[in-house]
Coordinates of C-alpha atoms in Angstrom, one line a residue:
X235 CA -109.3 214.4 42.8
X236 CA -108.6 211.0 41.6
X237 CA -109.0 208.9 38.2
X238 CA -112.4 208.0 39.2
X239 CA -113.4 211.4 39.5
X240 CA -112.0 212.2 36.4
X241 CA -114.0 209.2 34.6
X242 CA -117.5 210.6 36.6
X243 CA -117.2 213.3 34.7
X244 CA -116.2 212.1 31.5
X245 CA -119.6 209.9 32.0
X246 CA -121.5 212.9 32.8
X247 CA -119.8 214.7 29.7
X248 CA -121.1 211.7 27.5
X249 CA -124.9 211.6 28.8
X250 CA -125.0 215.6 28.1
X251 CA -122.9 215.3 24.4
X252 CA -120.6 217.9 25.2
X253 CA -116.8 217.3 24.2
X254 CA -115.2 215.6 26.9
X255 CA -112.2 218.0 27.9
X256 CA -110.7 219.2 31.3
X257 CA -109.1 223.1 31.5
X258 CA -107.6 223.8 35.0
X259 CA -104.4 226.7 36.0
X260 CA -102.0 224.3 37.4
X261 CA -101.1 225.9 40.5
X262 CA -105.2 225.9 41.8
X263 CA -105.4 222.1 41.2
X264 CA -101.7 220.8 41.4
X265 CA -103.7 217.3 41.9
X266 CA -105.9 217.2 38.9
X267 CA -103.1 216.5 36.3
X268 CA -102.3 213.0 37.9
X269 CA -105.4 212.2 38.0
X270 CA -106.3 213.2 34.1
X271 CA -103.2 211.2 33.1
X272 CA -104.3 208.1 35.3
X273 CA -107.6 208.5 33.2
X274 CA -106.2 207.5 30.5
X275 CA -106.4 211.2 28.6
X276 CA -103.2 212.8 27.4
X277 CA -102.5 216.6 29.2
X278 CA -101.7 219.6 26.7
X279 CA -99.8 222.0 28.5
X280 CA -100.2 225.7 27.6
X281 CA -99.1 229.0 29.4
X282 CA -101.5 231.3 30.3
X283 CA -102.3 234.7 28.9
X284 CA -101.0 237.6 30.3
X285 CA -101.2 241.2 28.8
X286 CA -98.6 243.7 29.7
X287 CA -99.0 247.2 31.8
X288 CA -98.6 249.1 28.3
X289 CA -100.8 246.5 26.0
X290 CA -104.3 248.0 25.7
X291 CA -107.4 245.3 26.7
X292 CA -108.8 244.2 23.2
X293 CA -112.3 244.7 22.4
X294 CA -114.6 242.2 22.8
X295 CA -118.4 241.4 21.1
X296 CA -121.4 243.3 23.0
X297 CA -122.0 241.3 26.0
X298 CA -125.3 239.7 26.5
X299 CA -127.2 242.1 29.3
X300 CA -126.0 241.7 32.8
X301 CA -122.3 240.4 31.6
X302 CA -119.4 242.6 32.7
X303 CA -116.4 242.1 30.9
X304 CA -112.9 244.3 32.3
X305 CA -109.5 244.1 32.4
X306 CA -108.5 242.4 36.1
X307 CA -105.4 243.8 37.5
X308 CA -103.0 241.5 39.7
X309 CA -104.8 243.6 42.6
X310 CA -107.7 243.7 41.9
X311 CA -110.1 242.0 45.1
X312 CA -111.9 240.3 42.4
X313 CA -109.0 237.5 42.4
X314 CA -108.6 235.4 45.2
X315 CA -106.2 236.2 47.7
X316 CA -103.9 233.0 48.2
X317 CA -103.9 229.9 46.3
X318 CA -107.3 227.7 46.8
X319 CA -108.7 230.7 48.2
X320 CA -111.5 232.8 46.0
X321 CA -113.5 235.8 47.3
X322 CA -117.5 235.4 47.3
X323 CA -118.0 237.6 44.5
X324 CA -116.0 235.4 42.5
X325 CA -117.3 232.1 43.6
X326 CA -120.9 234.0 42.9
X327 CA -119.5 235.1 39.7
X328 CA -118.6 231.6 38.8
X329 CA -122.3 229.9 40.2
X330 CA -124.0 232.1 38.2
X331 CA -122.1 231.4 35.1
X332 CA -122.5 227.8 35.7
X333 CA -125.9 227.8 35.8
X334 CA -126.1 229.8 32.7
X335 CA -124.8 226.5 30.5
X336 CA -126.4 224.5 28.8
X337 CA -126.2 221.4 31.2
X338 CA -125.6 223.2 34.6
X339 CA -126.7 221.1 36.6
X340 CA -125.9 221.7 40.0
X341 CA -124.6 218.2 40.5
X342 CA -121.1 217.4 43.3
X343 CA -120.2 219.5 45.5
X344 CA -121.6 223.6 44.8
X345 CA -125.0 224.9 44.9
X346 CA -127.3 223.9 43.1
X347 CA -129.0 225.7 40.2
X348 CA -132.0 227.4 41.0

């Protein structure tokens, strides 16, 4: 990931209107915050969420038909197994929410939208 990546997709932010923002977890892209900053766009830092064993999930609005929302263990064999790793369901999981936004293209590197 460099700065000119970065600036792609600020470009391709612009062209669609949407805010131009970046969200990543650190330790999956350790190379995308140099490359933010070298863009020109200042980095926010902020810690994850985490709930405790003994903090019940909070409830969440009905889910649109087809969405399942759960609480995800650190065990579960949703979650990828070792950093820059993910399991097909998740990358599935991820395609198909993709492609569900407004402006899911298909464009780089994944599948395309169908």
């Amino acid at each position: 990931m460099s700065a000119v990546d970065v600036n792609r997709v600020r470009a391709r932010q612009r062209e669609l209107g949407i805010p131009e923002s970046f969200e990543w977890v650190a330790e999956t892209a350790p190379t995308l915050r140099a490359a933010v900053e070298q863009a020109g766009l200042a980095v926010h830092e902020h810690p994850l969420m985490v709930l405790g064993p003994d903090v019940p999930a909070p409830a969440v609005p009905e889910p649109a038909d087809g969405v399942v929302v759960r609480t995800v263990g650190p065990d579960d064999p949703v979650l990828p197994s070792g950093a820059g790793r993910s399991s097909p369901d998740l990358r599935r999981a991820w395609h198909r929410w993709r492609c569900s936004r407004p402006g899911g293209t298909g464009r780089g590197g994944a599948r395309p939208c169908r």
